[in-house]
Tab-separated table of C-alpha atoms in Angstrom:
chain	number	residue	atom	x	y	z
A	1	MET	CA	0.000	0.000	0.000
A	2	ILE	CA	1.139	3.539	-0.766
A	3	ILE	CA	0.583	5.639	2.343
A	4	VAL	CA	-0.680	9.196	1.808
A	5	ASN	CA	1.147	11.420	4.296
A	6	SER	CA	0.307	14.811	2.796
A	7	PHE	CA	-2.961	15.187	4.753
A	8	LYS	CA	-1.684	14.193	8.195
A	9	ASN	CA	-3.889	15.670	10.932
A	10	LYS	CA	-6.202	17.187	8.290
A	11	LYS	CA	-9.802	16.392	7.438
A	12	VAL	CA	-10.386	14.829	4.047
A	13	ALA	CA	-13.827	14.196	2.578
A	14	LEU	CA	-14.002	11.110	0.379
A	15	PHE	CA	-16.928	10.277	-1.870
A	16	GLY	CA	-17.392	7.009	-3.741
A	17	LEU	CA	-16.683	3.803	-1.849
A	18	GLY	CA	-15.917	1.292	-4.561
A	19	GLY	CA	-12.550	-0.457	-4.745
A	20	SER	CA	-10.461	2.661	-5.339
A	21	GLY	CA	-12.409	4.642	-2.733
A	22	VAL	CA	-11.788	2.070	-0.004
A	23	ALA	CA	-8.095	1.819	-0.951
A	24	THR	CA	-7.817	5.620	-0.820
A	25	ALA	CA	-9.479	5.788	2.601
A	26	LYS	CA	-7.069	3.188	3.993
A	27	SER	CA	-4.045	5.033	2.565
A	28	LEU	CA	-5.189	8.365	4.000
A	29	LEU	CA	-5.919	6.836	7.412
A	30	ALA	CA	-2.503	5.153	7.468
A	31	GLY	CA	-0.950	8.569	6.846
A	32	GLY	CA	-2.750	10.169	9.747
A	33	ALA	CA	-5.590	11.953	7.955
A	34	GLU	CA	-9.079	12.288	9.438
A	35	VAL	CA	-11.285	10.698	6.799
A	36	LEU	CA	-14.986	11.441	6.302
A	37	ALA	CA	-16.182	8.838	3.788
A	38	TRP	CA	-19.581	8.613	2.108
A	39	ASP	CA	-21.502	7.123	-0.795
A	40	ASP	CA	-25.002	7.549	-2.223
A	41	LYS	CA	-25.704	3.837	-1.660
A	42	MET	CA	-26.426	3.094	1.983
A	43	GLU	CA	-25.521	-0.586	1.658
A	44	THR	CA	-22.066	0.516	0.446
A	45	VAL	CA	-21.750	2.912	3.386
A	46	GLU	CA	-22.574	0.129	5.847
A	47	LYS	CA	-20.157	-2.261	4.190
A	48	THR	CA	-17.424	0.372	4.451
A	49	ARG	CA	-18.236	1.045	8.091
A	50	GLY	CA	-17.599	-2.644	8.716
A	51	GLN	CA	-14.033	-2.200	7.396
A	52	ASN	CA	-13.221	0.332	10.148
A	53	ILE	CA	-13.350	3.275	7.765
A	54	PRO	CA	-15.038	6.320	9.350
A	55	VAL	CA	-18.215	7.270	7.494
A	56	SER	CA	-20.033	10.568	7.719
A	57	ASP	CA	-22.888	12.049	5.715
A	58	LEU	CA	-21.145	14.793	3.746
A	59	HIS	CA	-24.381	16.759	3.593
A	60	ASN	CA	-23.908	17.558	7.267
A	61	VAL	CA	-20.185	18.258	7.691
A	62	ASP	CA	-18.511	21.639	8.163
A	63	TRP	CA	-16.856	22.057	4.758
A	64	SER	CA	-14.798	25.019	6.002
A	65	LYS	CA	-12.757	22.496	7.993
A	66	ILE	CA	-12.190	20.149	5.020
A	67	SER	CA	-8.792	20.220	3.267
A	68	ALA	CA	-9.784	18.261	0.148
A	69	LEU	CA	-12.552	16.253	-1.452
A	70	VAL	CA	-11.242	13.024	-2.974
A	71	LEU	CA	-13.777	12.004	-5.604
A	72	ALA	CA	-14.200	8.606	-7.235
A	73	PRO	CA	-13.712	8.904	-11.024
A	74	GLY	CA	-17.188	7.540	-11.741
A	75	VAL	CA	-18.811	10.531	-9.999
A	76	PRO	CA	-19.709	13.538	-12.224
A	77	LEU	CA	-17.329	16.450	-11.727
A	78	THR	CA	-18.902	18.837	-14.252
A	79	ASN	CA	-21.475	17.193	-16.546
A	80	PRO	CA	-24.296	16.445	-16.973
A	81	GLU	CA	-24.434	18.154	-13.582
A	82	PRO	CA	-21.816	18.358	-10.826
A	83	HIS	CA	-22.436	15.880	-8.036
A	84	TRP	CA	-23.812	17.408	-4.841
A	85	THR	CA	-20.490	16.867	-3.047
A	86	VAL	CA	-18.732	18.795	-5.834
A	87	LYS	CA	-21.136	21.722	-5.385
A	88	LEU	CA	-20.560	21.772	-1.612
A	89	ALA	CA	-16.784	21.558	-2.010
A	90	LYS	CA	-16.647	24.333	-4.604
A	91	ALA	CA	-18.858	26.584	-2.492
A	92	ALA	CA	-16.371	26.185	0.370
A	93	GLY	CA	-13.295	26.613	-1.825
A	94	VAL	CA	-12.177	23.017	-1.209
A	95	GLU	CA	-9.920	21.401	-3.827
A	96	ILE	CA	-11.348	18.351	-5.612
A	97	ILE	CA	-8.897	15.613	-6.592
A	98	GLY	CA	-8.676	11.870	-7.252
A	99	ASP	CA	-6.520	9.010	-6.054
A	100	ILE	CA	-3.979	9.355	-8.882
A	101	GLU	CA	-3.338	12.950	-7.788
A	102	LEU	CA	-2.631	11.650	-4.278
A	103	PHE	CA	-0.181	9.116	-5.759
A	104	ILE	CA	1.619	11.858	-7.693
A	105	ARG	CA	1.970	14.120	-4.658
A	106	GLU	CA	3.343	11.279	-2.557
A	107	ARG	CA	5.743	10.246	-5.323
A	108	ASN	CA	7.003	13.834	-5.675
A	109	ALA	CA	7.542	14.047	-1.916
A	110	TYR	CA	9.328	10.680	-1.820
A	111	LEU	CA	11.709	11.693	-4.603
A	112	GLU	CA	12.505	15.004	-2.915
A	113	HIS	CA	12.959	13.518	0.566
A	114	ASN	CA	15.267	10.782	-0.710
A	115	LYS	CA	17.110	13.051	-3.147
A	116	LEU	CA	16.179	10.813	-6.071
A	117	SER	CA	15.590	11.637	-9.717
A	118	ASP	CA	12.470	10.948	-11.727
A	119	GLU	CA	14.163	7.948	-13.384
A	120	ASP	CA	14.742	6.335	-9.970
A	121	LEU	CA	10.999	5.762	-9.560
A	122	PRO	CA	9.588	5.633	-13.110
A	123	PHE	CA	5.905	6.440	-13.634
A	124	ILE	CA	4.429	5.432	-16.989
A	125	ALA	CA	0.930	6.767	-17.696
A	126	ILE	CA	-1.238	5.590	-20.588
A	127	THR	CA	-4.418	7.099	-21.997
A	128	GLY	CA	-6.491	7.008	-25.171
A	129	THR	CA	-10.074	6.299	-26.148
A	130	ASN	CA	-9.280	2.667	-27.021
A	131	GLY	CA	-6.381	0.290	-26.398
A	132	LYS	CA	-5.276	1.631	-22.997
A	133	SER	CA	-5.525	-1.656	-21.147
A	134	THR	CA	-3.529	-3.703	-23.658
A	135	THR	CA	-0.717	-1.139	-23.797
A	136	THR	CA	-0.633	-0.899	-20.009
A	137	ALA	CA	-0.555	-4.675	-19.532
A	138	LEU	CA	2.044	-5.163	-22.272
A	139	ILE	CA	4.443	-2.571	-20.822
A	140	ASN	CA	4.074	-4.046	-17.345
A	141	HIS	CA	4.723	-7.526	-18.731
A	142	LEU	CA	7.846	-6.415	-20.592
A	143	LEU	CA	9.246	-4.654	-17.522
A	144	ASN	CA	8.712	-7.684	-15.325
A	145	GLU	CA	10.182	-9.989	-17.961
A	146	SER	CA	13.206	-7.657	-18.099
A	147	GLY	CA	13.809	-8.247	-14.398
A	148	LYS	CA	12.339	-4.965	-13.145
A	149	MET	CA	9.992	-4.453	-10.204
A	150	SER	CA	6.837	-3.243	-11.924
A	151	GLU	CA	3.402	-2.436	-10.551
A	152	MET	CA	0.296	-2.036	-12.735
A	153	GLY	CA	-2.887	-0.221	-11.746
A	154	GLY	CA	-5.303	2.636	-12.246
A	155	ASN	CA	-8.191	2.239	-14.655
A	156	ILE	CA	-7.089	-1.299	-15.521
A	157	GLY	CA	-8.594	-2.488	-12.264
A	158	THR	CA	-6.153	-2.262	-9.343
A	159	ALA	CA	-6.496	0.903	-7.263
A	160	ILE	CA	-3.290	2.911	-7.571
A	161	LEU	CA	-2.894	3.443	-3.817
A	162	SER	CA	-3.121	-0.298	-3.152
A	163	LEU	CA	0.055	-0.919	-5.184
A	164	GLU	CA	3.360	-1.740	-3.487
A	165	ALA	CA	4.986	1.122	-1.575
A	166	PHE	CA	7.608	3.369	-3.143
A	167	GLU	CA	11.058	1.870	-3.469
A	168	LYS	CA	13.975	2.964	-5.623
A	169	ASN	CA	13.855	1.331	-9.082
A	170	ARG	CA	10.212	0.292	-8.757
A	171	PHE	CA	8.156	1.064	-11.868
A	172	TYR	CA	4.486	2.119	-11.892
A	173	VAL	CA	2.504	1.500	-15.085
A	174	ILE	CA	-0.831	3.281	-14.782
A	175	GLU	CA	-3.821	3.279	-17.111
A	176	CYS	CA	-5.638	6.616	-16.906
A	177	SER	CA	-9.211	7.267	-18.011
A	178	SER	CA	-10.388	10.749	-18.906
A	179	PHE	CA	-12.368	10.797	-15.650
A	180	GLN	CA	-9.201	10.095	-13.664
A	181	ILE	CA	-7.110	12.669	-15.530
A	182	ASP	CA	-9.834	15.261	-14.893
A	183	LEU	CA	-9.171	14.786	-11.166
A	184	THR	CA	-5.370	14.885	-11.560
A	185	PRO	CA	-4.157	18.461	-12.142
A	186	SER	CA	-0.503	17.660	-11.357
A	187	ILE	CA	-0.027	14.613	-13.583
A	188	ASN	CA	3.671	14.319	-14.449
A	189	PRO	CA	4.657	10.878	-15.756
A	190	THR	CA	8.185	9.900	-16.708
A	191	VAL	CA	6.645	8.583	-19.934
A	192	GLY	CA	3.182	9.768	-20.994
A	193	ILE	CA	1.395	7.840	-23.747
A	194	LEU	CA	-1.547	8.998	-25.876
A	195	LEU	CA	-2.874	6.242	-28.137
A	196	ASN	CA	-5.843	7.792	-29.947
A	197	ILE	CA	-8.824	10.075	-29.490
A	198	SER	CA	-12.347	9.589	-30.779
A	199	PRO	CA	-15.613	10.976	-29.355
A	200	ASP	CA	-16.442	9.320	-26.035
A	201	HIS	CA	-17.923	10.278	-22.658
A	202	ILE	CA	-19.187	13.593	-24.035
A	203	ASP	CA	-22.066	13.400	-21.546
A	204	ARG	CA	-19.467	13.659	-18.759
A	205	HIS	CA	-17.100	16.202	-20.324
A	206	GLY	CA	-19.588	18.522	-22.003
A	207	THR	CA	-17.815	18.916	-25.336
A	208	PHE	CA	-15.429	16.880	-27.457
A	209	ALA	CA	-12.950	19.766	-27.278
A	210	HIS	CA	-12.882	19.502	-23.480
A	211	TYR	CA	-12.427	15.729	-23.709
A	212	CYS	CA	-9.396	16.288	-25.962
A	213	GLU	CA	-7.955	18.862	-23.552
A	214	ILE	CA	-8.194	16.385	-20.686
A	215	LYS	CA	-6.390	13.718	-22.713
A	216	LYS	CA	-3.700	16.248	-23.654
A	217	ARG	CA	-3.045	17.020	-19.976
A	218	LEU	CA	-1.405	13.629	-19.458
A	219	VAL	CA	1.182	14.016	-22.229
A	220	ASN	CA	1.592	17.746	-21.639
A	221	GLY	CA	2.886	17.022	-18.144
A	222	ALA	CA	5.143	14.138	-19.174
A	223	LYS	CA	8.940	14.248	-19.095
A	224	THR	CA	8.799	12.367	-22.421
A	225	ALA	CA	5.573	12.067	-24.389
A	226	LEU	CA	4.672	9.377	-26.930
A	227	VAL	CA	1.779	10.460	-29.135
A	228	ALA	CA	0.154	8.451	-31.923
A	229	VAL	CA	-0.261	10.396	-35.134
A	230	ASP	CA	-2.823	8.136	-36.811
A	231	ASP	CA	-5.915	10.192	-36.018
A	232	GLU	CA	-6.543	13.884	-36.538
A	233	ASN	CA	-7.132	14.775	-32.887
A	234	SER	CA	-4.020	13.055	-31.528
A	235	THR	CA	-1.921	14.480	-34.364
A	236	LYS	CA	-3.068	17.982	-33.432
A	237	ILE	CA	-1.936	17.405	-29.841
A	238	TYR	CA	1.437	16.095	-31.063
A	239	GLU	CA	1.920	19.214	-33.182
A	240	GLU	CA	0.976	21.476	-30.258
A	241	LEU	CA	3.470	19.756	-27.961
A	242	LEU	CA	6.170	19.985	-30.627
A	243	HIS	CA	5.444	23.688	-31.116
A	244	ASP	CA	5.750	24.257	-27.361
A	245	HIS	CA	9.142	22.473	-27.290
A	246	HIS	CA	7.993	19.445	-25.317
A	247	ASN	CA	10.045	16.273	-25.476
A	248	VAL	CA	7.613	14.347	-27.674
A	249	LEU	CA	8.005	11.444	-30.125
A	250	PRO	CA	5.478	10.467	-32.817
A	251	VAL	CA	4.248	6.889	-33.219
A	252	SER	CA	2.361	5.478	-36.215
A	253	LYS	CA	0.913	2.113	-37.111
A	254	ASP	CA	-0.210	3.408	-40.517
A	255	LYS	CA	2.631	5.371	-42.087
A	256	VAL	CA	6.399	5.599	-42.333
A	257	LEU	CA	7.817	8.416	-40.195
A	258	LYS	CA	11.041	10.423	-40.392
A	259	SER	CA	11.402	10.290	-36.608
A	260	GLY	CA	9.914	8.259	-33.784
A	261	TYR	CA	8.433	4.776	-34.208
A	262	TYR	CA	6.351	3.190	-36.941
A	263	ALA	CA	5.084	-0.154	-38.214
A	264	VAL	CA	4.990	-1.678	-41.677
A	265	LYS	CA	2.502	-4.521	-41.313
A	266	ASP	CA	4.024	-6.764	-38.608
A	267	GLU	CA	7.476	-5.142	-38.595
A	268	LEU	CA	8.299	-2.433	-36.046
A	269	PHE	CA	10.867	0.287	-36.711
A	270	SER	CA	12.487	3.114	-34.770
A	271	VAL	CA	13.941	6.167	-36.494
A	272	GLU	CA	16.737	8.351	-35.172
A	273	ASN	CA	18.585	11.004	-37.162
A	274	SER	CA	16.527	9.952	-40.211
A	275	LYS	CA	17.938	6.415	-39.993
A	276	ALA	CA	15.333	3.647	-39.631
A	277	GLU	CA	16.147	0.453	-37.751
A	278	ALA	CA	14.070	-2.732	-37.834
A	279	ARG	CA	13.494	-3.655	-34.198
A	280	LEU	CA	10.883	-6.365	-33.843
A	281	SER	CA	8.501	-8.615	-35.751
A	282	LEU	CA	4.986	-9.328	-34.482
A	283	SER	CA	4.482	-12.095	-37.035
A	284	GLY	CA	3.194	-15.212	-35.315
A	285	ILE	CA	2.399	-13.462	-32.005
A	286	SER	CA	-1.348	-14.151	-31.798
A	287	SER	CA	-1.840	-11.917	-28.745
A	288	LEU	CA	-0.531	-8.918	-30.718
A	289	ARG	CA	-2.315	-9.569	-33.993
A	290	GLY	CA	-3.763	-6.621	-35.927
A	291	SER	CA	-2.660	-3.049	-36.670
A	292	HIS	CA	-4.084	-1.717	-33.387
A	293	ASN	CA	-1.767	-4.090	-31.539
A	294	ALA	CA	1.126	-2.893	-33.679
A	295	GLN	CA	0.464	0.525	-32.188
A	296	ASN	CA	0.363	-0.920	-28.672
A	297	ALA	CA	3.645	-2.748	-29.287
A	298	LEU	CA	5.285	0.369	-30.747
A	299	MET	CA	4.376	2.325	-27.624
A	300	ALA	CA	5.794	-0.440	-25.431
A	301	LEU	CA	9.004	-0.647	-27.468
A	302	ALA	CA	9.450	3.125	-27.317
A	303	THR	CA	8.872	3.096	-23.559
A	304	LEU	CA	11.655	0.532	-23.068
A	305	ASP	CA	13.978	2.716	-25.146
A	306	ILE	CA	13.147	5.880	-23.210
A	307	LEU	CA	13.737	4.078	-19.914
A	308	LYS	CA	17.036	2.696	-21.307
A	309	ILE	CA	15.945	-0.912	-20.820
A	310	LYS	CA	17.565	-3.264	-23.312
A	311	PRO	CA	16.252	-6.823	-22.939
A	312	VAL	CA	18.611	-9.499	-24.240
A	313	GLU	CA	15.725	-11.362	-25.891
A	314	LEU	CA	13.381	-8.602	-27.054
A	315	GLN	CA	11.520	-10.828	-29.528
A	316	ARG	CA	10.989	-13.545	-26.923
A	317	ILE	CA	9.547	-11.312	-24.222
A	318	PHE	CA	7.088	-9.713	-26.638
A	319	ALA	CA	6.063	-13.187	-27.827
A	320	SER	CA	5.522	-14.297	-24.219
A	321	TYR	CA	2.729	-11.738	-23.732
A	322	VAL	CA	-0.561	-13.680	-23.598
A	323	GLY	CA	-3.001	-10.772	-23.891
A	324	LEU	CA	-5.831	-9.495	-21.743
A	325	PRO	CA	-8.963	-11.485	-21.001
A	326	HIS	CA	-11.872	-10.607	-23.321
A	327	ARG	CA	-9.768	-8.405	-25.622
A	328	MET	CA	-9.241	-10.256	-28.908
A	329	GLN	CA	-8.274	-13.300	-26.863
A	330	GLN	CA	-7.994	-16.542	-28.804
A	331	VAL	CA	-9.995	-19.110	-26.838
A	332	ARG	CA	-9.607	-22.137	-29.071
A	333	LYS	CA	-8.748	-23.289	-32.562
A	334	ILE	CA	-10.859	-26.013	-34.141
A	335	GLY	CA	-9.517	-26.989	-37.531
A	336	HIS	CA	-9.218	-23.787	-39.541
A	337	ALA	CA	-11.542	-21.817	-37.238
A	338	LEU	CA	-10.266	-19.425	-34.552
A	339	TYR	CA	-12.657	-18.691	-31.662
A	340	VAL	CA	-11.971	-15.176	-30.420
A	341	ASP	CA	-13.313	-13.503	-27.270
A	342	ASP	CA	-13.536	-9.732	-27.780
A	343	SER	CA	-16.292	-9.194	-25.226
A	344	LYS	CA	-14.610	-6.007	-23.976
A	345	ALA	CA	-15.678	-4.350	-27.249
A	346	THR	CA	-18.712	-2.579	-25.804
A	347	ASN	CA	-19.139	-0.020	-28.604
A	348	ALA	CA	-18.638	0.126	-32.352
A	349	GLU	CA	-15.227	1.823	-32.183
A	350	ALA	CA	-13.948	-0.887	-29.844
A	351	SER	CA	-15.106	-3.623	-32.239
A	352	ALA	CA	-13.343	-2.077	-35.225
A	353	PRO	CA	-9.823	-3.443	-34.467
A	354	ALA	CA	-11.027	-7.052	-34.346
A	355	LEU	CA	-13.040	-6.661	-37.544
A	356	ALA	CA	-9.983	-5.123	-39.203
A	357	THR	CA	-7.783	-8.055	-38.143
A	358	PHE	CA	-9.687	-10.978	-39.679
A	359	ASP	CA	-10.876	-11.532	-43.251
A	360	HIS	CA	-13.537	-14.277	-42.976
A	361	ILE	CA	-15.670	-13.492	-39.939
A	362	TYR	CA	-18.601	-15.233	-38.289
A	363	TRP	CA	-19.634	-12.354	-36.069
A	364	ILE	CA	-21.542	-12.661	-32.781
A	365	ILE	CA	-22.933	-9.240	-32.065
A	366	GLY	CA	-25.505	-7.515	-29.900
A	367	GLY	CA	-26.506	-6.660	-26.366
A	368	LEU	CA	-27.435	-3.258	-25.021
A	369	ALA	CA	-26.634	-0.864	-27.873
A	370	LYS	CA	-24.652	2.347	-27.523
A	371	GLU	CA	-25.532	5.549	-29.358
A	372	GLY	CA	-24.911	5.190	-33.075
A	373	GLY	CA	-25.175	1.402	-33.031
A	374	ILE	CA	-22.923	-0.273	-35.609
A	375	THR	CA	-23.242	2.283	-38.402
A	376	ALA	CA	-19.560	3.192	-37.997
A	377	LEU	CA	-18.584	-0.406	-38.838
A	378	LYS	CA	-20.074	-0.543	-42.348
A	379	ASP	CA	-16.640	-0.459	-43.999
A	380	TYR	CA	-15.975	-3.885	-42.474
A	381	PHE	CA	-19.214	-5.477	-43.683
A	382	PRO	CA	-17.544	-7.124	-46.735
A	383	LYS	CA	-15.446	-9.236	-44.310
A	384	ILE	CA	-18.509	-10.685	-42.579
A	385	ARG	CA	-19.633	-14.082	-43.813
A	386	LYS	CA	-22.560	-14.193	-41.389
A	387	ALA	CA	-23.678	-12.474	-38.177
A	388	TYR	CA	-25.486	-13.929	-35.180
A	389	LEU	CA	-27.574	-11.295	-33.430
A	390	ILE	CA	-28.254	-11.489	-29.708
A	391	GLY	CA	-29.835	-9.347	-27.019
A	392	ASP	CA	-31.814	-6.114	-27.108
A	393	ALA	CA	-30.010	-4.669	-30.119
A	394	ALA	CA	-30.753	-7.571	-32.461
A	395	GLU	CA	-33.623	-6.021	-34.427
A	396	ASP	CA	-31.971	-2.595	-34.727
A	397	PHE	CA	-28.723	-4.143	-35.916
A	398	ALA	CA	-30.597	-6.297	-38.445
A	399	ARG	CA	-32.048	-3.106	-39.913
A	400	THR	CA	-28.582	-1.522	-40.110
A	401	ILE	CA	-27.137	-4.615	-41.810
A	402	ASN	CA	-30.039	-4.536	-44.255
A	403	GLY	CA	-29.004	-7.603	-46.246
A	404	ALA	CA	-25.305	-6.727	-46.552
A	405	PHE	CA	-24.548	-10.284	-45.358
A	406	PRO	CA	-26.562	-13.229	-43.985
A	407	ILE	CA	-27.774	-13.006	-40.390
A	408	SER	CA	-29.337	-15.272	-37.801
A	409	MET	CA	-31.581	-13.884	-35.063
A	410	SER	CA	-29.902	-16.168	-32.533
A	411	GLY	CA	-31.202	-14.366	-29.455
A	412	THR	CA	-28.830	-15.964	-26.959
A	413	LEU	CA	-25.066	-16.284	-26.863
A	414	GLU	CA	-25.212	-20.061	-26.473
A	415	LYS	CA	-27.291	-20.495	-29.621
A	416	ALA	CA	-25.084	-18.021	-31.511
A	417	VAL	CA	-21.938	-20.020	-30.668
A	418	GLN	CA	-23.539	-23.263	-31.812
A	419	GLU	CA	-24.762	-21.764	-35.096
A	420	ALA	CA	-21.466	-19.999	-35.820
A	421	HIS	CA	-19.528	-23.186	-35.096
A	422	GLN	CA	-21.575	-25.116	-37.631
A	423	ASP	CA	-21.293	-22.442	-40.325
A	424	ALA	CA	-17.571	-21.784	-39.788
A	425	GLY	CA	-16.827	-25.488	-40.009
A	426	ALA	CA	-18.381	-25.621	-43.469
A	427	ASP	CA	-16.417	-22.603	-44.755
A	428	LYS	CA	-13.642	-23.576	-47.196
A	429	ALA	CA	-11.430	-20.532	-46.493
A	430	GLU	CA	-7.924	-21.184	-45.168
A	431	GLU	CA	-8.707	-19.412	-41.904
A	432	VAL	CA	-11.996	-18.153	-40.434
A	433	ALA	CA	-12.808	-16.416	-37.161
A	434	VAL	CA	-15.807	-16.996	-34.921
A	435	LEU	CA	-15.686	-13.609	-33.278
A	436	LEU	CA	-17.568	-12.421	-30.212
A	437	SER	CA	-17.183	-8.658	-30.606
A	438	PRO	CA	-20.593	-7.391	-29.505
A	439	ALA	CA	-20.238	-3.608	-30.055
A	440	CYS	CA	-22.675	-3.354	-27.155
A	441	ALA	CA	-22.864	-3.238	-23.392
A	442	SER	CA	-23.710	-6.562	-21.767
A	443	TYR	CA	-26.270	-5.550	-19.175
A	444	ASP	CA	-29.339	-6.903	-20.953
A	445	GLN	CA	-28.209	-10.529	-20.510
A	446	PHE	CA	-25.005	-10.471	-18.430
A	447	LYS	CA	-23.650	-8.775	-15.308
A	448	ASN	CA	-20.733	-7.277	-17.240
A	449	TYR	CA	-18.557	-7.850	-20.303
A	450	GLY	CA	-16.370	-10.235	-18.299
A	451	ALA	CA	-19.301	-12.511	-17.501
A	452	ARG	CA	-20.300	-12.412	-21.172
A	453	GLY	CA	-16.781	-13.362	-22.251
A	454	ASP	CA	-16.570	-16.153	-19.686
A	455	ALA	CA	-19.866	-17.559	-20.962
A	456	PHE	CA	-18.529	-17.473	-24.532
A	457	LYS	CA	-15.395	-19.357	-23.463
A	458	ALA	CA	-17.478	-21.985	-21.690
A	459	PHE	CA	-19.731	-22.491	-24.714
A	460	VAL	CA	-16.727	-22.740	-27.049
A	461	LYS	CA	-14.913	-25.227	-24.828
A	462	ALA	CA	-18.068	-27.366	-24.734
A	463	LEU	CA	-18.171	-27.690	-28.543
């Protein structure tokens, strides 16, 4: 656990008692803060009380005595309307921050107290609309395989303050959502990574322009920034950082660059002083298949270079990465058919990388649809041999498909797997993919995307 000492003998209000909220409360208490914790769900409050964390209804506290409000990232800071705790804090002039901001302040203090440099306690921060988790997990894997002490957390699932305590030469690889960055004014990673930007969470950030500004904050504060230049919005941020003389390197999965890092199909290159060097091949690494994973791998390779880590067997440690659950994860191969779990693709943009990767696809799709449905995926329709529609979105998606390829109104995931298995087996192509990439939330039939992916794996293994 990382102990937060910066609020010793001070009152801190904490709202949102999920995993990160509880971890934050424990870190603050260990550092001597007086914590006033609360949540809008009374069953959560009672559960927290049972963990010896002081709870107090923040409607009734004296906010003039509060030093900070630590807000869970899932709680609205600005839009569609500031949460009631935010309004009370702002009225009292109380700063509003998140757990990653607490981590940064403690890291800064640790470095200063121990007379260490930034490189003695590296902090790698990753953001982007899509692909954050894979890049985060890949970098952490490579560091550990290179013999480094590396901790992974943030938006990927482990609360940042529950990671191992600061120690010289320990690395922290942190996935950052836009909600988390919004609560982190001092973000200052050793390496800051921006993968891509497309419209997302506009209901929480008000405008797309504001969403882009929040994403920029992470790389703007970085000692070295890595910015993808494959989409217009990220490219604009790269150019702004370059103009302002930031230490920034471009990365591209789509085009050859004169500096930075780029991919040509499965081959990864770095460029220095206009001289390109072939560094790594992703050919045959199933967990890093597809151009989106080329981008993830480029970012990881560049991070190793920036941190001056030179693994003896670079190809081997990349190949040893097995991938994240439910993110283009190969579950099984039956004959010429790959069975791929991409349940984490909960919107159209997230499904696009998987559809781009395979050429003969038996697509299991549907659930609780997001705004825009699958209209954005029409360019991939020629790759689809047949689709199996499930859940609430089935009829709407059938209308969007409108005869572009055969469909089955399967209804349930189990039936979809059985039908796709039969059809894929009869396909004469050299390789086909039975792909669960729903482009939808799971909540109509499953607790979450993980439960949906686990069900898919179980059905596939039972074939």
